[in-house]
Amino acid sequence: MISPYNFKTAFCARFEYPLENFEKRVFWNAMHPEIKPLAFLINFLRPGFFRSDLDCIRSVAAAETKEEVRAIVNSLQFDPTFKQGFFRGLLGVRISGRRLTRLAGKVLISDR
């Protein structure tokens, strides 16, 4: 059973977004502002480019505490595909783990 209080429901309630827009809204909120134009272009030309970013967002959706989100985000440093390649690695065209964790901190409570 899905908890009624998790990152997805808390985020959508806090910012008044429909639940079906969760992934898209978190994706653009977790992206560094200076990278967004390039990310928009890449997303248009290669829609599957951000698959690992969206997988990460889906995995934190059910997190109930900031600590759970932080643990999931910290595991990204061990995922070789997350920072692989010129755009993702060198230019940083990917979601920011720090921004994602801060976003969760705005809507979730600490360990219960």
Coordinates of C-alpha atoms in Angstrom, one line a residue:
M1 CA 0.0 0.0 0.0
I2 CA 1.3 3.5 -0.9
S3 CA 1.6 5.9 2.0
P4 CA -0.8 8.9 1.8
Y5 CA 2.2 11.1 2.8
N6 CA 5.2 10.8 0.7
F7 CA 7.4 13.1 -1.4
K8 CA 5.1 13.0 -4.4
T9 CA 1.9 13.8 -2.6
A10 CA 3.6 16.4 -0.3
F11 CA 5.3 18.1 -3.3
C12 CA 2.1 18.3 -5.4
A13 CA 0.0 19.5 -2.4
R14 CA 2.6 22.2 -1.4
F15 CA 2.9 23.6 -4.9
E16 CA -0.6 22.8 -6.1
Y17 CA 0.3 20.6 -9.0
P18 CA -1.7 17.6 -10.2
L19 CA -0.1 14.3 -9.2
E20 CA 0.3 13.4 -12.9
N21 CA 2.7 16.4 -13.4
F22 CA 5.0 15.3 -10.5
E23 CA 7.9 13.9 -12.5
K24 CA 8.0 16.8 -15.0
R25 CA 7.8 19.5 -12.3
V26 CA 10.4 17.9 -10.1
F27 CA 12.7 17.3 -13.1
W28 CA 12.7 21.0 -14.1
N29 CA 12.9 22.2 -10.4
A30 CA 15.9 19.9 -9.8
M31 CA 17.8 21.2 -12.9
H32 CA 20.3 24.0 -12.5
P33 CA 18.7 27.1 -14.1
E34 CA 21.7 27.8 -16.4
I35 CA 21.4 24.3 -17.8
K36 CA 17.7 24.4 -18.5
P37 CA 17.8 25.8 -22.1
L38 CA 20.3 23.1 -23.2
A39 CA 18.3 20.5 -21.3
F40 CA 15.1 21.6 -23.1
L41 CA 16.9 21.2 -26.5
I42 CA 18.3 17.8 -25.6
N43 CA 15.0 16.6 -24.3
F44 CA 13.4 17.7 -27.6
L45 CA 16.0 16.1 -29.8
R46 CA 16.6 12.9 -27.7
P47 CA 13.6 12.3 -25.4
G48 CA 15.2 9.2 -23.8
F49 CA 18.3 11.2 -22.7
F50 CA 17.0 11.9 -19.2
R51 CA 15.7 8.4 -18.5
S52 CA 18.1 8.0 -15.5
D53 CA 17.0 11.3 -14.1
L54 CA 13.3 10.4 -14.3
D55 CA 14.1 7.0 -12.8
C56 CA 15.7 8.8 -9.8
I57 CA 12.6 11.0 -9.4
R58 CA 10.3 8.0 -9.5
S59 CA 12.4 6.3 -6.9
V60 CA 12.2 9.3 -4.5
A61 CA 8.5 9.7 -5.1
A62 CA 7.6 7.2 -2.3
A63 CA 10.1 8.6 0.2
E64 CA 8.4 9.7 3.4
T65 CA 11.3 11.6 5.0
K66 CA 14.2 13.9 3.9
E67 CA 16.6 11.2 5.0
E68 CA 15.1 8.7 2.6
V69 CA 15.5 11.1 -0.3
R70 CA 19.0 11.9 0.7
A71 CA 19.9 8.2 0.8
I72 CA 18.5 7.6 -2.6
V73 CA 20.2 10.7 -4.1
N74 CA 23.5 9.7 -2.5
S75 CA 23.4 6.4 -4.2
L76 CA 23.5 8.2 -7.5
Q77 CA 27.2 8.7 -7.1
F78 CA 27.7 5.0 -7.6
D79 CA 25.5 4.8 -10.7
P80 CA 28.0 4.9 -13.7
T81 CA 25.3 6.0 -16.1
F82 CA 24.2 9.0 -14.2
K83 CA 27.2 11.2 -14.9
Q84 CA 28.5 9.3 -18.0
G85 CA 29.2 11.2 -21.3
F86 CA 30.0 14.7 -22.4
F87 CA 26.7 16.3 -21.6
R88 CA 25.9 14.6 -18.4
G89 CA 29.4 14.4 -17.0
L90 CA 31.3 17.4 -18.2
L91 CA 28.5 19.9 -18.8
G92 CA 26.3 18.7 -16.0
V93 CA 23.1 18.4 -18.0
R94 CA 21.2 16.3 -15.5
I95 CA 19.2 16.9 -12.4
S96 CA 21.1 18.1 -9.3
G97 CA 21.1 15.8 -6.4
R98 CA 21.6 18.7 -4.1
R99 CA 18.6 20.6 -5.6
L100 CA 16.4 17.5 -5.4
T101 CA 17.3 17.0 -1.7
R102 CA 16.6 20.7 -0.9
L103 CA 13.3 20.4 -2.7
A104 CA 12.4 17.4 -0.6
G105 CA 13.4 19.3 2.5
K106 CA 10.9 22.0 1.7
V107 CA 8.0 19.6 1.6
L108 CA 9.0 16.6 3.9
I109 CA 9.6 16.3 7.6
S110 CA 12.7 14.7 9.1
D111 CA 12.7 11.1 10.3
R112 CA 9.4 10.3 11.9

